[in-house]
């Protein structure tokens, strides 16, 4: 087992543990709602119209931007609407979505170019296929996987992240227990794509069942399975790399910059699905948990089905609930369960609504600084973020904050520190953008002034030169005239002299 | 979000409990004075903070409930002479709450330790009352009479041990001829030491400040003692006299006004310990904890900005 190689972090056990971590396959939803812009990607343009019939896995929207991924129908049926709908977003945004009414048949598109024998195909083709399948980082960040893999030529090690992102989430654990051979196969495909020497699957030490099932299924000596301490924030790419390889990814860089590809297990399973089975990403495993449900469990749900579809399976109580997408630490509060499940939705927390403890003043106790896994001083950052002195906050490494919320969790004054930090980051980005624009405008203005001034002096110089030239010319002409008249005089006198003689 | 650990007011309460042993020792040796001062201090703190908060148009109850005003009052009450007249603690606590804390915007925003600011104010303004200590056990009736000046009470009074020693040394007496041990002060200090260790174990205070504080006292006093053991007290005595242990575990550790970085806490504690001895030995006041803490409070922003911890990946 790997030891604790980074300081900070917090130890939190699953607040709502269950005995058997399994997966319940849900019945097909009646309808799915698919947003045209998922996180991190540009808005896609629909390539279907209302009334069109679509098959499961068919591309229904895409765009030319390499950084975005196409959107697929996740059930077969008819497109019934393309309009605005509430999506799970911090700000309660509405965005354009495609609604598909299911026909209940779940007919799939055919995989025309099978890549079952993936080792026969060049890396670029496989990456293209992963791009086509709409695969993004399924741990929560949603970074398009094909971009990561496209940069992986010099990669030495693949880290497969099987540490649950946050306490309470069980979807990765369930996935590894239910699909161990697919995960291993997926890792083998990745080894082929990246040309890496080895792959390490990291699993927290409180998940022995997942560990064992992967171990049994692994016959590849380039793949190893590692136990890491169950400490919160170990799931972060940087801290996981530190834990496993004792390598510190420089500030501002990503794992890929030091030759490491780090992917979530669910992403690896999705890669298996497209390369071997020819199935694009249309479903994911979601944990439903929290104080408001009596049976926390994992569900394999079609993307675009509503939160309500699977929350209702976990026997929610009748009280008022707070709905949260993602974990208790880094998740976001969403207004209701009437929002669609997205590719990054690993967990839905349904909590009984309780009166919130108000925040008190910061007493600079330093608990946050002890808990911070990246060695920041949240108490100082808080001070500068609150007073909007973002330059000073940046000096205190504001942008190294991974927003893991360990500081908010331990704060005895109950201050929502991370909210201050993400606000300060946005504020700083805005002000520096404004500053940049103002600078450009100022430079332009100054250059214009300079240019006008320069033109003026140039023109004056030119005029001066011209005047001088004319003067010189006139002087020259005059002297020539003089010479001629002198010569004429000489001739005349000579003539006179001759006549006189 | 709540970690299930202590919140701010629970932290304050724990600190107050931890003061119990030292206060108990003071009670055992000097009687009821200390308890009367504490009660007076708490009442004053609550009244002055409530009044000031309502002037500021802020809700009174949640702020009072954080317990910080009560803690300030207790710290000041146990720092002044047990038989000081009632208005001393009233004036001191009022000053500490208003000018030490509220005027900067309340808890969390004060650059100075409020209790020590109150103490320094009292010591400068009322030096006579602030340096006259009872030297015997006084019962409740006599204590009330003395503190509220109801009738004149015949109480043995005198200077503190530190004061007495300093005076004798300045008169040319050699230390070996002096009775430099003080049973009561040693026990009181021991009481605060045990309370402080409790706070350390509960992880309410960090080890850096008390350790560095004690080290600062020991190193500075030790150096002086090595130079001339005829006129300078042995270092271990410095630790058990005056407000050393109270200062190390309860005063210098005030999180708001102390350094907040791990390395900074070491520097902060050490500098205070050093200054305590320097003020005791060379200064005009008998004890130096209050002034040392206030002086190093000023240096905190500087210490903090030079002791930022290493950021991951930098």
mmCIF file of C-alpha atoms in Angstrom, chain A residues 160-459:
data_model
loop_
_atom_site.group_PDB
_atom_site.id
_atom_site.type_symbol
_atom_site.label_atom_id
_atom_site.label_comp_id
_atom_site.label_asym_id
_atom_site.label_seq_id
_atom_site.Cartn_x
_atom_site.Cartn_y
_atom_site.Cartn_z
ATOM 1 C CA UNK A 160 -6.402 4.777 -13.679
ATOM 2 C CA UNK A 161 -8.287 6.569 -10.976
ATOM 3 C CA UNK A 162 -10.443 4.133 -9.058
ATOM 4 C CA UNK A 163 -10.416 6.172 -5.881
ATOM 5 C CA UNK A 164 -13.877 7.453 -5.300
ATOM 6 C CA UNK A 165 -13.758 11.224 -5.774
ATOM 7 C CA UNK A 166 -15.511 11.971 -2.544
ATOM 8 C CA UNK A 167 -16.928 10.288 0.541
ATOM 9 C CA UNK A 168 -20.412 8.958 -0.064
ATOM 10 C CA UNK A 169 -19.954 8.256 -3.764
ATOM 11 C CA UNK A 170 -19.876 4.548 -4.646
ATOM 12 C CA UNK A 171 -20.255 4.507 -8.414
ATOM 13 C CA UNK A 172 -16.610 3.717 -9.240
ATOM 14 C CA UNK A 173 -16.496 1.017 -6.593
ATOM 15 C CA UNK A 174 -19.635 -0.548 -8.092
ATOM 16 C CA UNK A 175 -18.260 -0.248 -11.618
ATOM 17 C CA UNK A 176 -15.020 -2.015 -10.722
ATOM 18 C CA UNK A 177 -16.905 -4.799 -8.980
ATOM 19 C CA UNK A 178 -19.351 -5.293 -11.820
ATOM 20 C CA UNK A 179 -17.162 -4.746 -14.853
ATOM 21 C CA UNK A 180 -13.648 -5.775 -13.814
ATOM 22 C CA UNK A 181 -12.733 -7.507 -17.085
ATOM 23 C CA UNK A 182 -13.980 -4.550 -19.118
ATOM 24 C CA UNK A 183 -11.887 -2.185 -17.033
ATOM 25 C CA UNK A 184 -8.764 -4.312 -17.484
ATOM 26 C CA UNK A 185 -9.398 -4.600 -21.205
ATOM 27 C CA UNK A 186 -9.947 -0.855 -21.375
ATOM 28 C CA UNK A 187 -6.586 -0.299 -19.703
ATOM 29 C CA UNK A 188 -4.950 -2.594 -22.284
ATOM 30 C CA UNK A 189 -6.473 -0.514 -25.066
ATOM 31 C CA UNK A 190 -5.075 2.584 -23.373
ATOM 32 C CA UNK A 191 -1.620 1.015 -23.110
ATOM 33 C CA UNK A 192 -1.799 0.472 -26.855
ATOM 34 C CA UNK A 193 -2.993 4.013 -27.582
ATOM 35 C CA UNK A 194 -0.518 5.809 -25.341
ATOM 36 C CA UNK A 195 2.370 3.439 -25.841
ATOM 37 C CA UNK A 196 2.964 3.631 -22.126
ATOM 38 C CA UNK A 197 5.143 1.140 -20.304
ATOM 39 C CA UNK A 198 2.761 0.499 -17.479
ATOM 40 C CA UNK A 199 -0.596 1.296 -16.011
ATOM 41 C CA UNK A 200 -1.505 1.551 -12.352
ATOM 42 C CA UNK A 201 -5.063 1.244 -11.156
ATOM 43 C CA UNK A 202 -5.437 3.100 -7.872
ATOM 44 C CA UNK A 203 -8.117 1.970 -5.440
ATOM 45 C CA UNK A 204 -8.719 3.225 -1.928
ATOM 46 C CA UNK A 205 -8.037 0.735 0.825
ATOM 47 C CA UNK A 206 -11.645 0.706 2.003
ATOM 48 C CA UNK A 207 -12.731 -1.056 -1.201
ATOM 49 C CA UNK A 208 -11.286 -4.573 -0.885
ATOM 50 C CA UNK A 209 -13.979 -6.142 -3.082
ATOM 51 C CA UNK A 210 -13.230 -3.898 -6.039
ATOM 52 C CA UNK A 211 -9.517 -4.488 -5.485
ATOM 53 C CA UNK A 212 -9.921 -8.247 -5.452
ATOM 54 C CA UNK A 213 -12.172 -8.459 -8.486
ATOM 55 C CA UNK A 214 -9.707 -6.431 -10.550
ATOM 56 C CA UNK A 215 -6.821 -8.509 -9.234
ATOM 57 C CA UNK A 216 -8.493 -11.754 -10.300
ATOM 58 C CA UNK A 217 -9.196 -10.417 -13.769
ATOM 59 C CA UNK A 218 -5.774 -8.969 -14.392
ATOM 60 C CA UNK A 219 -3.341 -11.196 -16.289
ATOM 61 C CA UNK A 220 -1.294 -8.405 -17.764
ATOM 62 C CA UNK A 221 2.022 -7.797 -16.076
ATOM 63 C CA UNK A 222 2.114 -4.204 -17.326
ATOM 64 C CA UNK A 223 -0.955 -3.441 -15.263
ATOM 65 C CA UNK A 224 -0.702 -3.214 -11.504
ATOM 66 C CA UNK A 225 -3.355 -2.511 -8.943
ATOM 67 C CA UNK A 226 -2.518 -0.270 -6.027
ATOM 68 C CA UNK A 227 -4.138 0.424 -2.696
ATOM 69 C CA UNK A 228 -4.030 4.036 -1.621
ATOM 70 C CA UNK A 229 -5.117 5.527 1.725
ATOM 71 C CA UNK A 230 -8.764 6.494 2.000
ATOM 72 C CA UNK A 231 -8.076 10.153 2.380
ATOM 73 C CA UNK A 232 -10.204 12.792 0.763
ATOM 74 C CA UNK A 233 -8.613 14.599 -2.185
ATOM 75 C CA UNK A 234 -6.464 11.599 -3.050
ATOM 76 C CA UNK A 235 -8.672 11.353 -6.113
ATOM 77 C CA UNK A 236 -7.304 14.600 -7.491
ATOM 78 C CA UNK A 237 -5.012 14.008 -10.449
ATOM 79 C CA UNK A 238 -2.089 15.872 -8.880
ATOM 80 C CA UNK A 239 -2.363 14.310 -5.455
ATOM 81 C CA UNK A 240 -2.917 10.827 -6.822
ATOM 82 C CA UNK A 241 0.237 11.166 -8.911
ATOM 83 C CA UNK A 242 2.078 12.289 -5.804
ATOM 84 C CA UNK A 243 0.701 9.375 -3.788
ATOM 85 C CA UNK A 244 1.518 6.702 -6.344
ATOM 86 C CA UNK A 245 4.663 7.935 -8.054
ATOM 87 C CA UNK A 246 5.913 10.463 -5.502
ATOM 88 C CA UNK A 247 6.027 12.919 -8.370
ATOM 89 C CA UNK A 248 4.960 16.507 -7.870
ATOM 90 C CA UNK A 249 3.277 17.984 -10.917
ATOM 91 C CA UNK A 250 4.494 21.579 -11.167
ATOM 92 C CA UNK A 251 2.053 24.336 -10.373
ATOM 93 C CA UNK A 252 0.035 25.253 -13.444
ATOM 94 C CA UNK A 253 0.822 21.989 -15.241
ATOM 95 C CA UNK A 254 -1.241 18.856 -15.719
ATOM 96 C CA UNK A 255 -0.306 15.203 -15.336
ATOM 97 C CA UNK A 256 0.086 14.950 -19.084
ATOM 98 C CA UNK A 257 2.902 17.537 -18.917
ATOM 99 C CA UNK A 258 5.028 15.130 -16.891
ATOM 100 C CA UNK A 259 4.216 12.132 -19.079
ATOM 101 C CA UNK A 260 1.342 10.718 -17.094
ATOM 102 C CA UNK A 261 -2.141 10.028 -18.378
ATOM 103 C CA UNK A 262 -4.667 9.962 -15.599
ATOM 104 C CA UNK A 263 -8.154 8.675 -16.346
ATOM 105 C CA UNK A 264 -11.142 7.721 -14.265
ATOM 106 C CA UNK A 265 -12.238 4.046 -14.275
ATOM 107 C CA UNK A 266 -15.631 4.960 -15.695
ATOM 108 C CA UNK A 267 -13.884 6.706 -18.580
ATOM 109 C CA UNK A 268 -11.830 3.570 -19.164
ATOM 110 C CA UNK A 269 -14.994 1.479 -19.232
ATOM 111 C CA UNK A 270 -16.496 3.907 -21.764
ATOM 112 C CA UNK A 271 -13.392 3.478 -23.931
ATOM 113 C CA UNK A 272 -13.879 -0.296 -23.774
ATOM 114 C CA UNK A 273 -17.520 0.131 -24.807
ATOM 115 C CA UNK A 274 -16.723 2.075 -27.949
ATOM 116 C CA UNK A 275 -13.588 0.266 -29.073
ATOM 117 C CA UNK A 276 -14.727 -3.305 -28.418
ATOM 118 C CA UNK A 277 -18.515 -3.100 -28.404
ATOM 119 C CA UNK A 278 -18.861 -0.162 -30.760
ATOM 120 C CA UNK A 279 -21.196 1.628 -28.358
ATOM 121 C CA UNK A 280 -20.895 5.359 -27.825
ATOM 122 C CA UNK A 281 -21.333 6.842 -24.361
ATOM 123 C CA UNK A 282 -25.061 6.788 -23.624
ATOM 124 C CA UNK A 283 -25.254 5.792 -19.968
ATOM 125 C CA UNK A 284 -23.350 6.065 -16.734
ATOM 126 C CA UNK A 285 -23.416 4.793 -13.178
ATOM 127 C CA UNK A 286 -24.818 7.240 -10.649
ATOM 128 C CA UNK A 287 -24.873 6.948 -6.874
ATOM 129 C CA UNK A 288 -28.001 8.170 -5.144
ATOM 130 C CA UNK A 289 -27.418 8.833 -1.475
ATOM 131 C CA UNK A 290 -27.990 11.307 1.347
ATOM 132 C CA UNK A 291 -30.085 11.723 4.447
ATOM 133 C CA UNK A 292 -33.259 12.059 2.389
ATOM 134 C CA UNK A 293 -33.233 8.538 0.908
ATOM 135 C CA UNK A 294 -33.599 5.323 2.849
ATOM 136 C CA UNK A 295 -31.852 3.089 0.315
ATOM 137 C CA UNK A 296 -28.655 4.636 -1.061
ATOM 138 C CA UNK A 297 -27.615 2.709 -4.169
ATOM 139 C CA UNK A 298 -25.971 2.872 -7.591
ATOM 140 C CA UNK A 299 -27.938 2.993 -10.801
ATOM 141 C CA UNK A 300 -26.895 2.584 -14.381
ATOM 142 C CA UNK A 301 -28.924 5.301 -16.026
ATOM 143 C CA UNK A 302 -29.227 6.649 -19.548
ATOM 144 C CA UNK A 303 -27.773 10.112 -19.974
ATOM 145 C CA UNK A 304 -30.522 12.677 -20.179
ATOM 146 C CA UNK A 305 -32.962 10.799 -17.970
ATOM 147 C CA UNK A 306 -34.069 12.977 -15.092
ATOM 148 C CA UNK A 307 -32.669 12.852 -11.551
ATOM 149 C CA UNK A 308 -36.178 12.015 -10.420
ATOM 150 C CA UNK A 309 -36.173 8.780 -12.458
ATOM 151 C CA UNK A 310 -33.477 7.223 -10.303
ATOM 152 C CA UNK A 311 -34.018 9.115 -7.044
ATOM 153 C CA UNK A 312 -37.497 7.593 -6.875
ATOM 154 C CA UNK A 313 -35.889 4.119 -6.850
ATOM 155 C CA UNK A 314 -33.982 4.895 -3.643
ATOM 156 C CA UNK A 315 -37.097 5.427 -1.496
ATOM 157 C CA UNK A 316 -36.844 9.121 -0.722
ATOM 158 C CA UNK A 317 -38.723 10.296 2.357
ATOM 159 C CA UNK A 318 -41.486 12.869 2.236
ATOM 160 C CA UNK A 319 -39.510 15.743 3.755
ATOM 161 C CA UNK A 320 -38.190 18.803 1.953
ATOM 162 C CA UNK A 321 -34.906 18.051 0.223
ATOM 163 C CA UNK A 322 -31.774 19.789 -0.945
ATOM 164 C CA UNK A 323 -30.540 18.273 -4.197
ATOM 165 C CA UNK A 324 -26.845 18.223 -4.944
ATOM 166 C CA UNK A 325 -25.029 16.889 -7.989
ATOM 167 C CA UNK A 326 -21.603 15.435 -7.259
ATOM 168 C CA UNK A 327 -20.195 14.900 -3.814
ATOM 169 C CA UNK A 328 -20.777 16.579 -0.492
ATOM 170 C CA UNK A 329 -17.520 18.486 -0.848
ATOM 171 C CA UNK A 330 -17.250 19.633 -4.440
ATOM 172 C CA UNK A 331 -20.741 19.054 -5.728
ATOM 173 C CA UNK A 332 -23.129 21.740 -6.816
ATOM 174 C CA UNK A 333 -26.593 22.452 -5.495
ATOM 175 C CA UNK A 334 -29.291 22.105 -8.094
ATOM 176 C CA UNK A 335 -32.780 23.563 -7.802
ATOM 177 C CA UNK A 336 -34.758 20.342 -8.202
ATOM 178 C CA UNK A 337 -34.682 16.727 -9.331
ATOM 179 C CA UNK A 338 -36.169 17.772 -12.663
ATOM 180 C CA UNK A 339 -32.767 18.088 -14.344
ATOM 181 C CA UNK A 340 -31.102 15.626 -16.718
ATOM 182 C CA UNK A 341 -28.245 13.315 -15.765
ATOM 183 C CA UNK A 342 -25.051 14.417 -17.484
ATOM 184 C CA UNK A 343 -21.831 12.565 -18.308
ATOM 185 C CA UNK A 344 -20.136 14.023 -15.227
ATOM 186 C CA UNK A 345 -22.970 13.309 -12.798
ATOM 187 C CA UNK A 346 -21.371 10.667 -10.594
ATOM 188 C CA UNK A 347 -23.624 11.159 -7.628
ATOM 189 C CA UNK A 348 -26.897 12.696 -6.527
ATOM 190 C CA UNK A 349 -27.166 13.736 -2.898
ATOM 191 C CA UNK A 350 -30.688 14.038 -1.581
ATOM 192 C CA UNK A 351 -30.451 15.655 1.823
ATOM 193 C CA UNK A 352 -33.169 16.589 4.252
ATOM 194 C CA UNK A 353 -33.307 20.338 4.386
ATOM 195 C CA UNK A 354 -31.848 21.591 7.638
ATOM 196 C CA UNK A 355 -31.354 25.118 8.907
ATOM 197 C CA UNK A 356 -27.908 26.242 7.838
ATOM 198 C CA UNK A 357 -25.473 27.196 10.553
ATOM 199 C CA UNK A 358 -24.478 30.785 9.858
ATOM 200 C CA UNK A 359 -20.880 31.663 9.199
ATOM 201 C CA UNK A 360 -18.947 33.407 11.965
ATOM 202 C CA UNK A 361 -15.858 35.542 11.809
ATOM 203 C CA UNK A 362 -12.555 33.919 10.876
ATOM 204 C CA UNK A 363 -10.362 33.654 13.948
ATOM 205 C CA UNK A 364 -7.315 32.620 11.926
ATOM 206 C CA UNK A 365 -7.121 29.342 13.827
ATOM 207 C CA UNK A 366 -5.270 27.722 10.928
ATOM 208 C CA UNK A 367 -7.337 24.508 10.742
ATOM 209 C CA UNK A 368 -7.861 25.206 7.054
ATOM 210 C CA UNK A 369 -4.164 25.524 6.447
ATOM 211 C CA UNK A 370 -3.607 22.151 8.135
ATOM 212 C CA UNK A 371 -6.267 20.559 5.955
ATOM 213 C CA UNK A 372 -5.221 22.102 2.637
ATOM 214 C CA UNK A 373 -3.677 19.348 0.495
ATOM 215 C CA UNK A 374 -1.818 21.813 -1.710
ATOM 216 C CA UNK A 375 -0.256 23.801 1.109
ATOM 217 C CA UNK A 376 -2.173 27.057 0.768
ATOM 218 C CA UNK A 377 -3.095 29.476 3.531
ATOM 219 C CA UNK A 378 -6.877 29.623 3.134
ATOM 220 C CA UNK A 379 -7.170 31.998 6.099
ATOM 221 C CA UNK A 380 -5.091 34.589 4.220
ATOM 222 C CA UNK A 381 -6.765 33.877 0.896
ATOM 223 C CA UNK A 382 -10.114 34.406 2.607
ATOM 224 C CA UNK A 383 -8.985 37.781 3.906
ATOM 225 C CA UNK A 384 -7.905 38.953 0.461
ATOM 226 C CA UNK A 385 -10.820 37.378 -1.396
ATOM 227 C CA UNK A 386 -13.314 38.989 0.934
ATOM 228 C CA UNK A 387 -11.768 42.415 0.457
ATOM 229 C CA UNK A 388 -11.486 41.742 -3.301
ATOM 230 C CA UNK A 389 -7.739 42.270 -3.261
ATOM 231 C CA UNK A 390 -7.325 39.585 -5.851
ATOM 232 C CA UNK A 391 -3.758 40.562 -6.794
ATOM 233 C CA UNK A 392 -2.715 39.817 -3.250
ATOM 234 C CA UNK A 393 -4.700 36.566 -3.273
ATOM 235 C CA UNK A 394 -2.912 35.522 -6.453
ATOM 236 C CA UNK A 395 0.363 36.226 -4.698
ATOM 237 C CA UNK A 396 -0.823 33.715 -2.103
ATOM 238 C CA UNK A 397 -1.277 31.162 -4.922
ATOM 239 C CA UNK A 398 -5.031 31.526 -5.348
ATOM 240 C CA UNK A 399 -4.878 29.723 -8.674
ATOM 241 C CA UNK A 400 -3.263 26.642 -7.136
ATOM 242 C CA UNK A 401 -6.446 26.066 -5.154
ATOM 243 C CA UNK A 402 -8.093 22.861 -6.393
ATOM 244 C CA UNK A 403 -11.392 23.809 -4.724
ATOM 245 C CA UNK A 404 -11.544 20.514 -2.851
ATOM 246 C CA UNK A 405 -13.351 22.214 0.063
ATOM 247 C CA UNK A 406 -11.282 20.556 2.793
ATOM 248 C CA UNK A 407 -10.884 24.038 4.285
ATOM 249 C CA UNK A 408 -14.614 24.736 4.306
ATOM 250 C CA UNK A 409 -15.151 21.324 5.862
ATOM 251 C CA UNK A 410 -12.851 21.876 8.832
ATOM 252 C CA UNK A 411 -13.586 25.581 9.386
ATOM 253 C CA UNK A 412 -14.829 26.029 12.979
ATOM 254 C CA UNK A 413 -16.470 29.294 11.971
ATOM 255 C CA UNK A 414 -18.366 27.528 9.197
ATOM 256 C CA UNK A 415 -17.131 29.899 6.493
ATOM 257 C CA UNK A 416 -17.795 28.727 2.918
ATOM 258 C CA UNK A 417 -14.158 29.380 2.016
ATOM 259 C CA UNK A 418 -14.123 27.707 -1.386
ATOM 260 C CA UNK A 419 -17.035 29.834 -2.541
ATOM 261 C CA UNK A 420 -14.970 32.908 -1.747
ATOM 262 C CA UNK A 421 -12.029 31.477 -3.672
ATOM 263 C CA UNK A 422 -13.927 30.591 -6.814
ATOM 264 C CA UNK A 423 -15.483 34.052 -6.700
ATOM 265 C CA UNK A 424 -12.028 35.632 -6.326
ATOM 266 C CA UNK A 425 -10.706 33.583 -9.243
ATOM 267 C CA UNK A 426 -13.532 34.732 -11.492
ATOM 268 C CA UNK A 427 -13.130 38.308 -10.319
ATOM 269 C CA UNK A 428 -9.415 38.234 -10.991
ATOM 270 C CA UNK A 429 -9.886 36.759 -14.441
ATOM 271 C CA UNK A 430 -12.406 39.472 -15.243
ATOM 272 C CA UNK A 431 -10.328 42.333 -13.954
ATOM 273 C CA UNK A 432 -7.174 41.121 -15.644
ATOM 274 C CA UNK A 433 -9.099 40.690 -18.868
ATOM 275 C CA UNK A 434 -10.418 44.225 -18.507
ATOM 276 C CA UNK A 435 -6.951 45.452 -17.658
ATOM 277 C CA UNK A 436 -5.557 43.675 -20.697
ATOM 278 C CA UNK A 437 -8.160 45.255 -22.943
ATOM 279 C CA UNK A 438 -7.591 48.681 -21.413
ATOM 280 C CA UNK A 439 -3.859 48.242 -21.980
ATOM 281 C CA UNK A 440 -4.371 47.353 -25.601
ATOM 282 C CA UNK A 441 -6.625 50.380 -26.062
ATOM 283 C CA UNK A 442 -4.108 52.617 -24.369
ATOM 284 C CA UNK A 443 -1.257 51.257 -26.478
ATOM 285 C CA UNK A 444 -3.290 51.803 -29.610
ATOM 286 C CA UNK A 445 -4.088 55.359 -28.597
ATOM 287 C CA UNK A 446 -0.485 56.082 -27.738
ATOM 288 C CA UNK A 447 0.687 54.619 -31.008
ATOM 289 C CA UNK A 448 -1.816 56.752 -32.894
ATOM 290 C CA UNK A 449 -0.555 59.875 -31.142
ATOM 291 C CA UNK A 450 3.001 58.846 -31.905
ATOM 292 C CA UNK A 451 2.143 58.168 -35.524
ATOM 293 C CA UNK A 452 0.426 61.549 -35.999
ATOM 294 C CA UNK A 453 3.368 63.297 -34.393
ATOM 295 C CA UNK A 454 5.795 61.347 -36.540
ATOM 296 C CA UNK A 455 3.859 62.171 -39.705
ATOM 297 C CA UNK A 456 3.900 65.825 -38.781
ATOM 298 C CA UNK A 457 7.640 65.957 -38.256
ATOM 299 C CA UNK A 458 8.273 63.869 -41.345
ATOM 300 C CA UNK A 459 6.180 66.209 -43.413
#
